[in-house]
Amino acid sequence: MLIVMEHGATQDQVNRVVRTIEELGYQARPMPGAQRTAVGLVGNDGRVDSSRLSALPGVKEIIHVTQPYKQVSREWKQETTRVTLPGGLVIGGDEVVVIAGPCSVESEVQLITAARQVRAAGASILRGGAFKPRTSPYAFQGLGLKGLELLAKAREETGLLIVTEAMDIEGVDAVAEHADIIQIGARNMQNFSLLKHAGRVGKPVLLKRGMAATITELLLSAEYLLAEGNHQVILCERGIRGFDPATRNVLDLTAIPVVQSLSHLPIIADPSHGTGRRDKVIPMARAAVASGADGIMVEVHPEPDRALSDGDQSLYPHQFTELMRQVEMIAEAIGRKIAQPLMTPIRQK
Ligand code: PEP
Ligand code: MN
């Protein structure tokens, strides 16, 4: 439930709404906005007596959020959320952010080479898995903590920010310590205890859509993060399971405008996992930017033929340079720009 205040409502009137919500036994989330000030009532179990709130001075109207997800919805918050990263890079603003790098962190040479290559082509965030969710237990599982240290080193050397996946609760803490964004992968989208933990660590979270998840399920998973107090959430469309082996997944680009109408959270697209095939990545990256995605995430490897995971969908560095050239034109055509990488590396503890 959302209590919308009148245009000229005073701070005292807002405080009184907050106090009343707390007296009723719920949590209050005041939200000063550009267009309106509202106070969200969190934890509504259907027994809230809204007449106690609508009668308070300064209250304009009560909005009952109709969606099953609440804080994630556009009914709850009208302005698109801007996730602000170290150095001021924003996901969810006018600029389209490009995240690129190998599927897995494999070695120092591989990662630093990849980081320099994607940085030179204009990416602003480096991706690379240290903890890898692999279908087979015999496949390369990632370098673990060593991989996180290499990612931190790559950030120091290139100025790229870092996103990497956490697969379990201990992993969330380790990733939060080293990276700028915690990735929750498709396979863990509905790992609710993991989501609750990630909601408490105070770092932005990139939440990937499960491979058989509806958009409502994706948004309800995001709600777990917001319900724990983490509002710095970026969604990611990465393809859903289809019936046609022509591609690894079906990249559902309709999810971009659908999510944008239902939710204020920024959403990016991953054309690499979305297609599984290198030669399909550039066209779908173009389409993702054209669809209005706030960013793209692309796998790039210095030597894809030697990659320990997802080589078939990893771009050669020169292809990534070409991708950047093309998506810059698409961004411009829809009145956006590609975000520039930070000029100087951010030194972290
Ligand atoms: C990844 O981005 O490294 C990954 C494993 O993707 P997904 O969770 O979408 O399969
Ligand atoms: Mn991958």
CSV table of C-alpha atoms and ligand atoms in Angstrom, one decimal:
chain,number,residue,atom,x,y,z
A,1,MET,CA,0.0,0.0,0.0
A,2,LEU,CA,1.2,3.5,-0.9
A,3,ILE,CA,0.2,6.6,0.9
A,4,VAL,CA,0.6,9.5,-1.5
A,5,MET,CA,1.1,12.9,0.1
A,6,GLU,CA,-0.4,16.2,-1.2
A,7,HIS,CA,2.0,18.4,-3.1
A,8,GLY,CA,2.7,20.8,-0.3
A,9,ALA,CA,2.6,18.3,2.6
A,10,THR,CA,4.9,19.2,5.5
A,11,GLN,CA,7.6,17.0,7.0
A,12,ASP,CA,5.5,16.8,10.2
A,13,GLN,CA,2.6,15.4,8.2
A,14,VAL,CA,4.9,12.8,6.5
A,15,ASN,CA,6.2,11.9,10.0
A,16,ARG,CA,2.7,11.4,11.3
A,17,VAL,CA,1.9,9.0,8.5
A,18,VAL,CA,5.1,7.1,9.3
A,19,ARG,CA,4.2,6.9,13.0
A,20,THR,CA,0.7,5.7,12.3
A,21,ILE,CA,2.0,2.9,10.0
A,22,GLU,CA,4.4,1.8,12.7
A,23,GLU,CA,1.6,1.9,15.3
A,24,LEU,CA,-0.4,-0.4,13.1
A,25,GLY,CA,2.5,-2.8,13.3
A,26,TYR,CA,4.0,-2.4,9.8
A,27,GLN,CA,7.1,-0.8,8.3
A,28,ALA,CA,7.0,2.6,6.7
A,29,ARG,CA,9.2,3.6,3.7
A,30,PRO,CA,9.1,7.3,3.0
A,31,MET,CA,9.9,8.0,-0.6
A,32,PRO,CA,10.5,11.7,-1.5
A,33,GLY,CA,10.2,11.8,-5.3
A,34,ALA,CA,10.5,14.4,-8.0
A,35,GLN,CA,6.8,14.2,-8.8
A,36,ARG,CA,5.3,13.3,-5.4
A,37,THR,CA,6.2,12.2,-1.9
A,38,ALA,CA,4.8,8.9,-0.9
A,39,VAL,CA,5.1,6.6,2.1
A,40,GLY,CA,5.1,2.9,1.4
A,41,LEU,CA,3.6,0.5,3.8
A,42,VAL,CA,5.6,-2.7,3.8
A,43,GLY,CA,4.3,-6.1,5.0
A,44,ASN,CA,0.6,-5.5,4.2
A,45,ASP,CA,-1.1,-8.8,5.1
A,46,GLY,CA,-4.5,-7.6,3.9
A,47,ARG,CA,-5.7,-6.4,7.3
A,48,VAL,CA,-4.6,-2.8,7.2
A,49,ASP,CA,-7.3,-0.3,8.0
A,50,SER,CA,-6.6,2.3,5.3
A,51,SER,CA,-9.2,4.7,6.7
A,52,ARG,CA,-6.8,5.5,9.6
A,53,LEU,CA,-4.3,6.7,7.1
A,54,SER,CA,-6.5,8.4,4.5
A,55,ALA,CA,-7.9,10.7,7.2
A,56,LEU,CA,-4.5,12.0,8.2
A,57,PRO,CA,-3.7,15.6,7.3
A,58,GLY,CA,-1.6,16.0,4.1
A,59,VAL,CA,-2.6,12.6,2.6
A,60,LYS,CA,-3.8,12.9,-0.9
A,61,GLU,CA,-4.7,9.3,-1.7
A,62,ILE,CA,-4.1,5.7,-0.9
A,63,ILE,CA,-2.9,3.4,-3.7
A,64,HIS,CA,-3.4,-0.3,-3.4
A,65,VAL,CA,-0.5,-1.9,-5.3
A,66,THR,CA,-2.3,-4.5,-7.5
A,67,GLN,CA,0.8,-6.5,-8.5
A,68,PRO,CA,2.0,-9.4,-6.3
A,69,TYR,CA,5.4,-7.7,-6.1
A,70,LYS,CA,5.2,-4.4,-4.4
A,71,GLN,CA,8.4,-2.3,-3.9
A,72,VAL,CA,9.6,-3.5,-7.3
A,73,SER,CA,6.6,-2.2,-9.1
A,74,ARG,CA,6.2,1.1,-11.0
A,75,GLU,CA,3.0,1.7,-9.0
A,76,TRP,CA,5.2,1.9,-5.9
A,77,LYS,CA,7.9,4.1,-7.5
A,78,GLN,CA,7.4,6.0,-10.7
A,79,GLU,CA,11.0,7.1,-11.5
A,80,THR,CA,13.4,4.5,-13.0
A,81,THR,CA,15.9,3.4,-10.4
A,82,ARG,CA,19.4,4.6,-11.1
A,83,VAL,CA,22.0,2.2,-9.7
A,84,THR,CA,25.0,4.3,-9.0
A,85,LEU,CA,28.4,2.5,-9.0
A,86,PRO,CA,31.8,3.6,-7.7
A,87,GLY,CA,33.2,6.5,-9.7
A,88,GLY,CA,29.6,7.6,-10.6
A,89,LEU,CA,28.8,5.1,-13.4
A,90,VAL,CA,25.0,4.8,-13.5
A,91,ILE,CA,22.9,1.8,-14.7
A,92,GLY,CA,19.3,3.0,-15.3
A,93,GLY,CA,20.1,6.5,-16.6
A,94,ASP,CA,20.3,7.8,-20.1
A,95,GLU,CA,23.4,5.9,-20.9
A,96,VAL,CA,23.6,2.3,-22.0
A,97,VAL,CA,26.3,0.4,-19.9
A,98,VAL,CA,28.4,-2.3,-21.5
A,99,ILE,CA,29.6,-5.2,-19.4
A,100,ALA,CA,32.1,-7.5,-21.1
A,101,GLY,CA,34.7,-10.1,-20.3
A,102,PRO,CA,35.2,-13.9,-20.2
A,103,CYS,CA,32.7,-16.4,-19.0
A,104,SER,CA,35.2,-17.6,-16.4
A,105,VAL,CA,38.3,-16.2,-14.8
A,106,GLU,CA,40.9,-18.7,-15.9
A,107,SER,CA,44.3,-17.1,-15.2
A,108,GLU,CA,45.9,-13.8,-14.6
A,109,VAL,CA,47.2,-13.5,-18.1
A,110,GLN,CA,43.8,-14.4,-19.6
A,111,LEU,CA,41.8,-12.0,-17.4
A,112,ILE,CA,44.1,-9.0,-17.6
A,113,THR,CA,44.4,-9.4,-21.4
A,114,ALA,CA,40.6,-9.6,-21.7
A,115,ALA,CA,40.1,-6.6,-19.4
A,116,ARG,CA,42.5,-4.5,-21.4
A,117,GLN,CA,40.9,-5.6,-24.7
A,118,VAL,CA,37.3,-4.8,-23.6
A,119,ARG,CA,38.4,-1.6,-21.9
A,120,ALA,CA,40.1,-0.5,-25.2
A,121,ALA,CA,36.9,-1.2,-27.1
A,122,GLY,CA,34.9,0.9,-24.6
A,123,ALA,CA,33.3,-1.4,-22.1
A,124,SER,CA,32.9,0.0,-18.6
A,125,ILE,CA,32.4,-3.1,-16.4
A,126,LEU,CA,34.4,-6.3,-16.5
A,127,ARG,CA,32.6,-9.6,-16.0
A,128,GLY,CA,34.2,-13.0,-15.2
A,129,GLY,CA,33.0,-15.9,-13.1
A,130,ALA,CA,35.1,-17.1,-10.2
A,131,PHE,CA,32.4,-19.4,-8.9
A,132,LYS,CA,30.9,-21.2,-11.9
A,133,PRO,CA,27.5,-23.0,-11.9
A,134,ARG,CA,28.3,-25.8,-14.4
A,135,THR,CA,25.8,-28.4,-15.6
A,136,SER,CA,28.5,-31.1,-15.1
A,137,PRO,CA,30.4,-31.6,-11.9
A,138,TYR,CA,33.4,-32.6,-14.0
A,139,ALA,CA,33.5,-29.3,-15.9
A,140,PHE,CA,35.8,-26.4,-14.8
A,141,GLN,CA,34.2,-25.0,-11.6
A,142,GLY,CA,36.1,-21.7,-11.5
A,143,LEU,CA,39.1,-20.4,-9.5
A,144,GLY,CA,37.1,-19.4,-6.5
A,145,LEU,CA,38.7,-16.9,-4.2
A,146,LYS,CA,41.8,-16.7,-6.4
A,147,GLY,CA,39.5,-15.6,-9.2
A,148,LEU,CA,38.1,-12.8,-7.1
A,149,GLU,CA,41.6,-11.5,-6.3
A,150,LEU,CA,42.4,-11.5,-10.0
A,151,LEU,CA,39.2,-9.6,-10.7
A,152,ALA,CA,40.2,-7.0,-8.1
A,153,LYS,CA,43.6,-6.8,-9.7
A,154,ALA,CA,42.1,-6.2,-13.1
A,155,ARG,CA,40.0,-3.4,-11.7
A,156,GLU,CA,43.1,-1.7,-10.3
A,157,GLU,CA,44.9,-2.0,-13.6
A,158,THR,CA,42.1,-0.9,-15.9
A,159,GLY,CA,39.6,1.1,-14.0
A,160,LEU,CA,36.8,-1.2,-15.1
A,161,LEU,CA,34.3,-2.0,-12.4
A,162,ILE,CA,33.7,-5.7,-11.6
A,163,VAL,CA,30.7,-8.0,-11.6
A,164,THR,CA,30.9,-11.6,-10.7
A,165,GLU,CA,28.6,-14.4,-9.6
A,166,ALA,CA,27.9,-15.7,-6.1
A,167,MET,CA,26.4,-19.1,-5.9
A,168,ASP,CA,26.0,-19.5,-2.1
A,169,ILE,CA,25.8,-17.5,1.1
A,170,GLU,CA,29.6,-17.6,1.8
A,171,GLY,CA,30.1,-16.6,-1.8
A,172,VAL,CA,28.0,-13.6,-1.4
A,173,ASP,CA,30.2,-12.3,1.4
A,174,ALA,CA,33.4,-13.0,-0.6
A,175,VAL,CA,32.0,-11.4,-3.8
A,176,ALA,CA,30.7,-8.4,-1.9
A,177,GLU,CA,34.2,-7.8,-0.5
A,178,HIS,CA,35.9,-7.9,-3.9
A,179,ALA,CA,33.4,-6.8,-6.6
A,180,ASP,CA,31.2,-3.8,-7.3
A,181,ILE,CA,28.2,-5.8,-8.3
A,182,ILE,CA,27.1,-9.2,-7.0
A,183,GLN,CA,25.6,-11.4,-9.8
A,184,ILE,CA,22.9,-13.9,-8.9
A,185,GLY,CA,22.8,-16.4,-11.8
A,186,ALA,CA,19.8,-17.8,-13.7
A,187,ARG,CA,20.0,-21.1,-11.8
A,188,ASN,CA,19.8,-19.3,-8.5
A,189,MET,CA,17.1,-16.8,-9.3
A,190,GLN,CA,14.7,-18.6,-6.9
A,191,ASN,CA,17.2,-19.5,-4.3
A,192,PHE,CA,15.4,-17.4,-1.7
A,193,SER,CA,17.8,-17.8,1.2
A,194,LEU,CA,20.6,-16.6,-1.2
A,195,LEU,CA,18.4,-13.7,-2.3
A,196,LYS,CA,17.7,-12.7,1.3
A,197,HIS,CA,21.4,-12.7,2.2
A,198,ALA,CA,22.3,-10.8,-0.9
A,199,GLY,CA,19.6,-8.2,0.1
A,200,ARG,CA,21.5,-7.6,3.3
A,201,VAL,CA,25.1,-7.0,2.2
A,202,GLY,CA,24.7,-3.5,0.9
A,203,LYS,CA,26.1,-4.0,-2.6
A,204,PRO,CA,24.3,-3.7,-6.0
A,205,VAL,CA,22.9,-7.0,-7.2
A,206,LEU,CA,22.6,-8.1,-10.9
A,207,LEU,CA,19.7,-10.6,-10.9
A,208,LYS,CA,19.5,-12.9,-14.0
A,209,ARG,CA,16.2,-14.3,-15.1
A,210,GLY,CA,15.8,-18.0,-14.5
A,211,MET,CA,15.8,-20.1,-17.7
A,212,ALA,CA,12.2,-21.1,-17.2
A,213,ALA,CA,11.0,-18.1,-15.1
A,214,THR,CA,8.1,-15.9,-15.9
A,215,ILE,CA,8.5,-12.1,-15.7
A,216,THR,CA,6.3,-12.1,-12.6
A,217,GLU,CA,8.7,-14.7,-11.0
A,218,LEU,CA,11.7,-12.6,-11.9
A,219,LEU,CA,10.1,-9.5,-10.3
A,220,LEU,CA,9.1,-11.5,-7.2
A,221,SER,CA,12.7,-12.6,-6.8
A,222,ALA,CA,13.8,-9.0,-7.1
A,223,GLU,CA,11.2,-8.2,-4.4
A,224,TYR,CA,13.2,-10.4,-2.0
A,225,LEU,CA,16.2,-8.1,-2.4
A,226,LEU,CA,14.2,-4.9,-1.9
A,227,ALA,CA,12.3,-6.4,1.0
A,228,GLU,CA,15.6,-6.8,2.8
A,229,GLY,CA,16.5,-3.2,2.2
A,230,ASN,CA,18.6,-3.5,-1.0
A,231,HIS,CA,17.2,-1.2,-3.6
A,232,GLN,CA,20.3,-1.3,-5.9
A,233,VAL,CA,19.0,-4.1,-8.1
A,234,ILE,CA,19.6,-4.5,-11.9
A,235,LEU,CA,17.6,-7.2,-13.7
A,236,CYS,CA,19.0,-9.2,-16.7
A,237,GLU,CA,17.2,-11.0,-19.5
A,238,ARG,CA,19.5,-13.9,-20.5
A,239,GLY,CA,17.3,-16.1,-22.6
A,240,ILE,CA,14.7,-18.7,-21.7
A,241,ARG,CA,14.5,-22.3,-22.5
A,242,GLY,CA,12.8,-23.0,-25.9
A,243,PHE,CA,12.3,-26.0,-28.0
A,244,ASP,CA,14.6,-25.2,-30.9
A,245,PRO,CA,18.2,-26.2,-30.7
A,246,ALA,CA,19.1,-23.6,-33.4
A,247,THR,CA,20.1,-21.4,-30.4
A,248,ARG,CA,21.0,-22.2,-26.8
A,249,ASN,CA,18.1,-20.2,-25.4
A,250,VAL,CA,15.5,-17.8,-26.7
A,251,LEU,CA,16.5,-14.3,-25.9
A,252,ASP,CA,13.2,-12.7,-24.8
A,253,LEU,CA,13.7,-9.1,-25.8
A,254,THR,CA,10.0,-8.4,-25.2
A,255,ALA,CA,10.9,-8.7,-21.5
A,256,ILE,CA,12.8,-5.4,-21.8
A,257,PRO,CA,9.8,-3.2,-22.5
A,258,VAL,CA,7.5,-5.4,-20.4
A,259,VAL,CA,9.7,-5.1,-17.3
A,260,GLN,CA,10.1,-1.4,-17.9
A,261,SER,CA,6.4,-0.9,-17.8
A,262,LEU,CA,5.9,-3.1,-14.7
A,263,SER,CA,8.9,-2.1,-12.7
A,264,HIS,CA,11.2,0.9,-12.0
A,265,LEU,CA,14.3,-1.4,-11.8
A,266,PRO,CA,16.8,-1.1,-14.7
A,267,ILE,CA,17.1,-4.1,-17.0
A,268,ILE,CA,20.0,-5.2,-19.2
A,269,ALA,CA,20.3,-8.1,-21.7
A,270,ASP,CA,22.8,-10.8,-22.1
A,271,PRO,CA,23.0,-11.8,-25.8
A,272,SER,CA,25.8,-14.3,-25.2
A,273,HIS,CA,23.9,-16.8,-23.0
A,274,GLY,CA,20.7,-15.7,-24.8
A,275,THR,CA,22.0,-17.2,-28.1
A,276,GLY,CA,24.9,-19.4,-27.2
A,277,ARG,CA,26.4,-18.7,-30.6
A,278,ARG,CA,29.1,-16.2,-31.4
A,279,ASP,CA,27.8,-15.2,-34.7
A,280,LYS,CA,24.4,-14.3,-33.2
A,281,VAL,CA,25.7,-12.1,-30.5
A,282,ILE,CA,26.3,-8.9,-32.4
A,283,PRO,CA,22.8,-8.8,-34.0
A,284,MET,CA,21.1,-9.5,-30.7
A,285,ALA,CA,23.3,-7.0,-28.9
A,286,ARG,CA,22.1,-4.4,-31.4
A,287,ALA,CA,18.5,-5.6,-30.9
A,288,ALA,CA,18.9,-5.4,-27.1
A,289,VAL,CA,20.0,-1.8,-27.3
A,290,ALA,CA,17.3,-1.0,-29.8
A,291,SER,CA,14.7,-2.5,-27.4
A,292,GLY,CA,15.6,0.0,-24.7
A,293,ALA,CA,17.8,-2.2,-22.5
A,294,ASP,CA,19.8,-0.2,-19.9
A,295,GLY,CA,22.9,-2.2,-20.7
A,296,ILE,CA,24.3,-5.4,-22.3
A,297,MET,CA,26.5,-8.1,-20.9
A,298,VAL,CA,28.7,-9.8,-23.5
A,299,GLU,CA,31.2,-12.7,-23.2
A,300,VAL,CA,34.6,-11.9,-24.8
A,301,HIS,CA,37.7,-14.1,-24.6
A,302,PRO,CA,41.2,-13.3,-25.8
A,303,GLU,CA,41.3,-16.9,-27.3
A,304,PRO,CA,37.7,-18.2,-27.4
A,305,ASP,CA,38.9,-21.6,-28.9
A,306,ARG,CA,40.8,-22.2,-25.7
A,307,ALA,CA,38.1,-21.0,-23.3
A,308,LEU,CA,37.4,-23.3,-20.3
A,309,SER,CA,33.7,-22.4,-20.5
A,310,ASP,CA,31.3,-21.0,-23.1
A,311,GLY,CA,33.9,-20.6,-25.9
A,312,ASP,CA,31.3,-21.1,-28.6
A,313,GLN,CA,29.5,-17.9,-27.5
A,314,SER,CA,32.5,-15.8,-26.6
A,315,LEU,CA,33.5,-13.1,-29.1
A,316,TYR,CA,37.0,-12.6,-30.4
A,317,PRO,CA,38.2,-9.2,-29.2
A,318,HIS,CA,38.1,-7.7,-32.7
A,319,GLN,CA,34.4,-8.8,-32.9
A,320,PHE,CA,33.7,-7.0,-29.6
A,321,THR,CA,35.3,-3.8,-31.1
A,322,GLU,CA,32.9,-4.1,-34.0
A,323,LEU,CA,29.9,-4.8,-31.6
A,324,MET,CA,30.8,-1.5,-29.8
A,325,ARG,CA,30.9,0.4,-33.0
A,326,GLN,CA,27.5,-0.9,-34.0
A,327,VAL,CA,25.7,-0.5,-30.7
A,328,GLU,CA,27.0,3.1,-30.4
A,329,MET,CA,25.0,3.9,-33.6
A,330,ILE,CA,21.9,2.1,-32.4
A,331,ALA,CA,22.1,4.0,-29.0
A,332,GLU,CA,22.4,7.3,-30.8
A,333,ALA,CA,19.4,6.4,-33.0
A,334,ILE,CA,17.2,6.1,-30.0
A,335,GLY,CA,18.6,9.2,-28.2
A,336,ARG,CA,21.0,7.4,-25.9
A,337,LYS,CA,24.8,7.0,-25.6
A,338,ILE,CA,27.1,4.2,-24.5
A,339,ALA,CA,28.5,4.9,-21.1
A,340,GLN,CA,32.2,5.7,-21.1
A,341,PRO,CA,34.6,3.7,-18.9
A,342,LEU,CA,36.1,5.5,-15.9
A,343,MET,CA,39.3,7.3,-16.7
A,344,THR,CA,41.2,6.4,-13.5
A,345,PRO,CA,41.2,3.2,-11.6
A,346,ILE,CA,39.4,3.3,-8.2
A,347,ARG,CA,41.7,2.1,-5.4
A,348,GLN,CA,39.8,0.0,-2.9
A,349,LYS,CA,41.1,-0.9,0.5
B,1,PEP,C1,27.1,-16.1,-16.4
B,1,PEP,O1,26.7,-15.0,-16.7
B,1,PEP,O2,28.3,-16.3,-16.1
B,1,PEP,C2,26.1,-17.2,-16.3
B,1,PEP,C3,26.5,-18.4,-15.7
B,1,PEP,O3,24.9,-16.9,-16.8
B,1,PEP,P1,23.5,-17.5,-16.4
B,1,PEP,O4,23.3,-17.5,-15.0
B,1,PEP,O5,22.6,-16.5,-17.1
B,1,PEP,O6,23.4,-18.9,-17.1
B,2,MN,MN,29.1,-18.1,-19.6
